[in-house]
CSV table of C-alpha atoms in Angstrom, one decimal:
chain,number,residue,atom,x,y,z
F,529,MET,CA,19.1,-56.2,56.3
F,530,ASP,CA,19.8,-52.8,57.7
F,531,LYS,CA,17.8,-49.7,57.3
F,532,VAL,CA,20.4,-48.1,55.0
F,533,ARG,CA,20.4,-51.1,52.7
F,534,LEU,CA,16.6,-51.1,52.5
F,535,GLN,CA,16.7,-47.4,51.6
F,536,ARG,CA,19.3,-48.1,48.9
F,537,GLU,CA,17.2,-50.9,47.5
F,538,ALA,CA,14.1,-48.7,47.4
F,539,ALA,CA,16.1,-46.0,45.7
F,540,PHE,CA,17.4,-48.4,43.1
F,541,ILE,CA,13.9,-49.7,42.3
F,542,ARG,CA,12.6,-46.2,42.1
F,543,SER,CA,15.4,-45.1,39.9
F,544,SER,CA,14.8,-48.1,37.6
F,545,LEU,CA,11.1,-47.3,37.3
F,546,LEU,CA,12.0,-43.7,36.4
F,547,ASP,CA,14.7,-44.8,33.9
F,548,GLN,CA,12.4,-47.3,32.2
F,549,GLY,CA,9.8,-44.6,31.8
F,550,TYR,CA,7.2,-46.3,34.1
F,551,LEU,CA,7.1,-43.3,36.5
F,552,ASP,CA,7.9,-39.6,36.3
F,553,GLU,CA,8.7,-36.8,38.7
F,554,GLN,CA,5.1,-36.7,40.1
F,555,PHE,CA,5.9,-40.0,41.9
F,556,ILE,CA,8.9,-38.4,43.5
F,557,GLN,CA,6.8,-35.4,44.6
F,558,LEU,CA,4.3,-37.8,46.2
F,559,GLU,CA,7.2,-39.4,48.1
F,560,GLU,CA,8.4,-36.0,49.3
F,561,LEU,CA,4.9,-35.6,50.9
F,562,GLN,CA,5.4,-38.7,52.9
F,563,ASP,CA,6.6,-38.3,56.5
F,564,ASN,CA,6.8,-40.0,59.9
F,565,ASP,CA,3.2,-39.1,60.6
F,566,ASN,CA,2.0,-40.8,57.5
F,567,PRO,CA,4.8,-43.3,56.5
F,568,ASN,CA,2.5,-45.2,54.0
F,569,PHE,CA,1.2,-42.1,52.2
F,570,VAL,CA,2.5,-43.0,48.7
F,571,GLU,CA,1.3,-46.6,49.0
F,572,GLU,CA,-2.1,-45.4,50.1
F,573,VAL,CA,-2.3,-43.0,47.2
F,574,VAL,CA,-1.3,-45.7,44.7
F,575,THR,CA,-3.9,-48.1,46.3
F,576,LEU,CA,-6.6,-45.5,45.8
F,577,PHE,CA,-5.4,-45.0,42.2
F,578,TYR,CA,-5.8,-48.8,41.5
F,579,THR,CA,-9.2,-48.8,43.1
F,580,ASP,CA,-10.4,-45.9,41.1
F,581,SER,CA,-8.7,-47.0,37.9
F,582,ALA,CA,-10.2,-50.5,38.1
F,583,ARG,CA,-13.7,-48.8,37.9
F,584,LEU,CA,-12.6,-46.7,35.0
F,585,ILE,CA,-11.2,-49.6,33.1
F,586,TYR,CA,-14.4,-51.5,33.6
F,587,ASN,CA,-16.4,-48.5,32.3
F,588,ILE,CA,-14.2,-48.3,29.2
F,589,ASP,CA,-14.5,-52.0,28.6
F,590,GLN,CA,-18.3,-51.7,28.9
F,591,ALA,CA,-18.4,-48.6,26.6
F,592,LEU,CA,-16.3,-50.5,24.0
F,593,LEU,CA,-18.9,-53.3,24.1
F,594,SER,CA,-21.9,-51.0,23.6
F,595,ASN,CA,-23.4,-50.7,20.1
F,596,PRO,CA,-23.3,-48.0,18.8
F,597,THR,CA,-20.1,-46.9,20.4
F,598,ASP,CA,-20.3,-43.6,22.3
F,599,PHE,CA,-16.9,-42.1,21.5
F,600,THR,CA,-17.6,-39.0,23.6
F,601,LYS,CA,-18.3,-41.2,26.7
F,602,LEU,CA,-15.2,-43.3,25.9
F,603,ASP,CA,-13.1,-40.2,25.6
F,604,ASP,CA,-14.5,-38.8,28.9
F,605,TYR,CA,-13.6,-42.1,30.7
F,606,MET,CA,-10.1,-42.1,29.2
F,607,HIS,CA,-9.6,-38.5,30.2
F,608,GLN,CA,-10.5,-39.4,33.8
F,609,PHE,CA,-8.2,-42.4,33.7
F,610,LYS,CA,-5.3,-40.4,32.2
F,611,GLY,CA,-5.8,-37.8,35.0
F,612,SER,CA,-5.5,-40.5,37.6
F,613,CYS,CA,-2.3,-41.8,35.9
F,614,SER,CA,-0.9,-38.3,36.0
F,615,SER,CA,-1.7,-37.9,39.7
F,616,ILE,CA,0.6,-40.7,40.7
F,617,GLY,CA,3.2,-40.2,38.0
F,618,ALA,CA,2.3,-43.3,35.9
F,619,LYS,CA,4.1,-42.0,32.8
F,620,LYS,CA,4.1,-45.0,30.5
F,621,VAL,CA,0.4,-45.7,31.1
F,622,LYS,CA,-0.5,-42.0,30.7
F,623,ASN,CA,1.5,-41.8,27.5
F,624,GLU,CA,-0.4,-44.8,26.0
F,625,CYS,CA,-3.7,-42.9,26.7
F,626,ASN,CA,-2.8,-40.1,24.3
F,627,GLY,CA,-3.5,-42.1,21.2
F,628,PHE,CA,-6.8,-43.3,22.5
F,629,GLY,CA,-8.3,-39.7,22.4
F,630,GLU,CA,-7.2,-39.3,18.8
F,631,TYR,CA,-9.0,-42.5,17.9
F,632,CYS,CA,-12.1,-41.4,19.7
F,633,GLU,CA,-12.0,-38.1,17.9
F,634,ALA,CA,-11.7,-40.0,14.6
F,635,GLN,CA,-14.4,-42.4,15.8
F,636,ASN,CA,-12.0,-45.3,15.0
F,637,TYR,CA,-13.3,-48.2,17.0
F,638,ASP,CA,-10.4,-50.6,16.0
F,639,GLY,CA,-7.8,-48.0,17.0
F,640,CYS,CA,-9.6,-47.4,20.4
F,641,PHE,CA,-9.8,-51.1,21.0
F,642,ARG,CA,-6.1,-51.8,20.1
F,643,THR,CA,-4.8,-48.9,22.1
F,644,PHE,CA,-6.9,-49.8,25.1
F,645,GLN,CA,-5.4,-53.3,25.1
F,646,GLN,CA,-1.9,-51.7,25.1
F,647,ILE,CA,-3.0,-49.3,27.9
F,648,LYS,CA,-4.2,-52.3,30.0
F,649,GLN,CA,-1.0,-54.2,29.5
F,650,GLU,CA,1.1,-51.2,30.6
F,651,TYR,CA,-1.2,-50.8,33.6
F,652,ILE,CA,-0.7,-54.4,34.6
F,653,ASN,CA,3.1,-54.1,34.1
F,654,LEU,CA,3.2,-51.0,36.3
F,655,LYS,CA,1.0,-52.6,39.0
F,656,LYS,CA,3.4,-55.6,39.2
F,657,LYS,CA,6.4,-53.3,39.5
F,658,LEU,CA,4.8,-51.1,42.1
F,659,GLU,CA,3.7,-54.2,44.1
F,660,THR,CA,7.4,-55.2,44.2
F,661,TYR,CA,8.4,-51.7,45.2
F,662,PHE,CA,5.9,-51.6,48.1
F,663,GLN,CA,5.9,-55.2,49.1
F,664,PRO,CA,7.3,-55.5,52.6
F,665,SER,CA,9.2,-58.6,53.5
F,666,TYR,CA,9.9,-59.8,57.0
F,667,ASP,CA,13.5,-58.8,56.6
F,668,HIS,CA,12.3,-55.2,55.7
F,669,ILE,CA,10.1,-55.2,58.9
F,670,TYR,CA,12.9,-56.5,61.1
F,671,ALA,CA,15.4,-54.0,59.8
F,672,TYR,CA,12.9,-51.1,60.0
F,673,TYR,CA,12.2,-51.8,63.6
F,674,LEU,CA,15.8,-52.9,64.3
F,675,ILE,CA,14.6,-56.1,66.0
F,676,SER,CA,15.3,-59.7,65.4
F,677,PRO,CA,12.7,-62.2,64.3
F,678,TYR,CA,13.1,-63.9,67.7
F,679,ASP,CA,12.0,-60.8,69.5
F,680,LEU,CA,8.6,-61.1,67.8
F,681,MET,CA,8.1,-64.6,69.0
F,682,ARG,CA,8.4,-63.7,72.7
Protein backbone atom coordinates (compact mmCIF):
# COMPACT_ATOMS: atom_id res chain seq x y z
CA MET A 1 0.00 0.00 0.00
CA ASP A 2 1.27 3.44 -0.72
CA LYS A 3 1.09 6.42 1.58
CA VAL A 4 -1.64 8.13 -0.47
CA ARG A 5 -3.81 5.02 -0.33
CA LEU A 6 -3.36 4.80 3.45
CA GLN A 7 -4.35 8.44 3.81
CA ARG A 8 -7.45 7.82 1.67
CA GLU A 9 -8.41 4.79 3.75
CA ALA A 10 -8.00 6.76 6.98
CA ALA A 11 -10.05 9.62 5.53
CA PHE A 12 -12.78 7.18 4.47
CA ILE A 13 -12.97 5.59 7.94
CA ARG A 14 -12.99 9.02 9.62
CA SER A 15 -15.71 10.23 7.25
CA SER A 16 -17.79 7.12 7.98
CA LEU A 17 -17.44 7.64 11.73
CA LEU A 18 -18.56 11.25 11.33
CA ASP A 19 -21.45 10.36 8.99
CA GLN A 20 -22.67 7.62 11.34
CA GLY A 21 -22.63 10.08 14.24
CA TYR A 22 -19.94 8.30 16.26
CA LEU A 23 -17.63 11.32 16.13
CA ASP A 24 -18.01 15.08 15.75
CA GLU A 25 -15.81 18.00 14.74
CA GLN A 26 -13.86 17.85 18.02
CA PHE A 27 -12.14 14.71 16.73
CA ILE A 28 -11.08 16.55 13.58
CA GLN A 29 -9.74 19.40 15.71
CA LEU A 30 -7.64 16.88 17.65
CA GLU A 31 -6.29 15.54 14.38
CA GLU A 32 -5.34 19.06 13.32
CA LEU A 33 -3.14 19.29 16.44
CA GLN A 34 -1.20 16.21 15.38
CA ASP A 35 2.10 16.89 13.62
CA ASN A 36 5.41 15.27 12.73
CA ASP A 37 6.78 15.93 16.22
CA ASN A 38 3.88 14.03 17.77
CA PRO A 39 2.47 11.73 15.06
CA ASN A 40 0.45 9.63 17.54
CA PHE A 41 -1.14 12.54 19.38
CA VAL A 42 -4.77 11.61 18.63
CA GLU A 43 -4.25 7.95 19.43
CA GLU A 44 -2.60 8.91 22.73
CA VAL A 45 -5.48 11.23 23.64
CA VAL A 46 -8.01 8.51 22.80
CA THR A 47 -6.02 6.00 24.86
CA LEU A 48 -6.10 8.38 27.83
CA PHE A 49 -9.84 8.79 27.29
CA TYR A 50 -10.36 5.03 27.48
CA THR A 51 -8.19 4.74 30.59
CA ASP A 52 -10.06 7.54 32.37
CA SER A 53 -13.49 6.47 31.17
CA ALA A 54 -12.96 2.88 32.35
CA ARG A 55 -12.52 4.26 35.85
CA LEU A 56 -15.65 6.40 35.54
CA ILE A 57 -17.71 3.53 34.17
CA TYR A 58 -16.59 1.40 37.11
CA ASN A 59 -17.58 4.19 39.52
CA ILE A 60 -21.00 4.52 37.90
CA ASP A 61 -21.51 0.74 38.04
CA GLN A 62 -20.61 0.75 41.74
CA ALA A 63 -22.87 3.73 42.46
CA LEU A 64 -25.75 1.94 40.74
CA LEU A 65 -25.18 -1.04 43.03
CA SER A 66 -25.20 1.01 46.22
CA ASN A 67 -28.33 1.14 48.32
CA PRO A 68 -29.69 3.72 48.70
CA THR A 69 -28.74 5.13 45.31
CA ASP A 70 -26.88 8.43 45.51
CA PHE A 71 -28.27 10.18 42.42
CA THR A 72 -26.13 13.26 43.00
CA LYS A 73 -22.96 11.14 42.92
CA LEU A 74 -24.23 9.27 39.86
CA ASP A 75 -24.91 12.55 38.07
CA ASP A 76 -21.44 13.86 38.99
CA TYR A 77 -19.75 10.76 37.61
CA MET A 78 -21.81 10.94 34.43
CA HIS A 79 -21.01 14.63 34.04
CA GLN A 80 -17.28 13.78 34.18
CA PHE A 81 -17.78 10.95 31.70
CA LYS A 82 -19.73 13.16 29.32
CA GLY A 83 -16.98 15.79 29.50
CA SER A 84 -14.40 13.17 28.59
CA CYS A 85 -16.55 12.09 25.65
CA SER A 86 -16.80 15.69 24.48
CA SER A 87 -13.04 16.13 24.67
CA ILE A 88 -12.41 13.49 21.99
CA GLY A 89 -15.55 14.12 19.96
CA ALA A 90 -17.37 10.91 20.96
CA LYS A 91 -20.72 12.28 19.79
CA LYS A 92 -22.93 9.19 20.02
CA VAL A 93 -21.73 8.26 23.50
CA LYS A 94 -22.02 11.87 24.68
CA ASN A 95 -25.57 12.13 23.34
CA GLU A 96 -26.58 8.96 25.20
CA CYS A 97 -25.36 10.61 28.42
CA ASN A 98 -27.98 13.38 28.19
CA GLY A 99 -30.90 11.21 29.29
CA PHE A 100 -28.98 9.84 32.24
CA GLY A 101 -28.85 13.25 33.94
CA GLU A 102 -32.60 13.66 33.52
CA TYR A 103 -33.21 10.30 35.17
CA CYS A 104 -30.86 11.24 38.03
CA GLU A 105 -32.76 14.47 38.56
CA ALA A 106 -36.03 12.51 38.68
CA GLN A 107 -34.34 9.90 40.92
CA ASN A 108 -35.45 7.22 38.48
CA TYR A 109 -33.20 4.23 39.11
CA ASP A 110 -34.61 2.09 36.28
CA GLY A 111 -34.15 4.93 33.79
CA CYS A 112 -30.55 5.45 34.95
CA PHE A 113 -29.82 1.74 34.73
CA ARG A 114 -31.32 1.28 31.23
CA THR A 115 -29.66 4.42 29.91
CA PHE A 116 -26.31 3.41 31.34
CA GLN A 117 -26.55 0.03 29.56
CA GLN A 118 -27.11 1.92 26.28
CA ILE A 119 -24.19 4.25 27.03
CA LYS A 120 -21.89 1.29 27.67
CA GLN A 121 -22.97 -0.35 24.40
CA GLU A 122 -22.26 2.83 22.41
CA TYR A 123 -18.94 3.15 24.23
CA ILE A 124 -17.98 -0.41 23.22
CA ASN A 125 -19.08 0.21 19.62
CA LEU A 126 -16.97 3.36 19.41
CA LYS A 127 -13.98 1.64 20.98
CA LYS A 128 -14.09 -1.13 18.35
CA LYS A 129 -14.39 1.39 15.53
CA LEU A 130 -11.52 3.52 16.82
CA GLU A 131 -9.35 0.44 17.30
CA THR A 132 -9.88 -0.31 13.62
CA TYR A 133 -9.09 3.29 12.73
CA PHE A 134 -5.83 3.32 14.69
CA GLN A 135 -4.80 -0.31 14.17
CA PRO A 136 -1.58 -0.40 12.23
CA SER A 137 -0.97 -3.29 9.92
CA TYR A 138 2.41 -4.30 8.59
CA ASP A 139 1.30 -3.02 5.19
CA HIS A 140 0.64 0.38 6.78
CA ILE A 141 4.08 0.39 8.41
CA TYR A 142 5.86 -0.64 5.22
CA ALA A 143 4.04 1.99 3.19
CA TYR A 144 4.62 4.68 5.78
CA TYR A 145 8.36 4.09 5.82
CA LEU A 146 8.45 3.22 2.12
CA ILE A 147 10.34 0.01 2.74
CA SER A 148 9.71 -3.55 1.83
CA PRO A 149 9.12 -6.29 4.39
CA TYR A 150 12.39 -7.86 3.28
CA ASP A 151 14.34 -4.76 4.34
CA LEU A 152 13.21 -5.36 7.91
CA MET A 153 14.62 -8.89 7.89
CA ARG A 154 18.18 -7.80 7.02
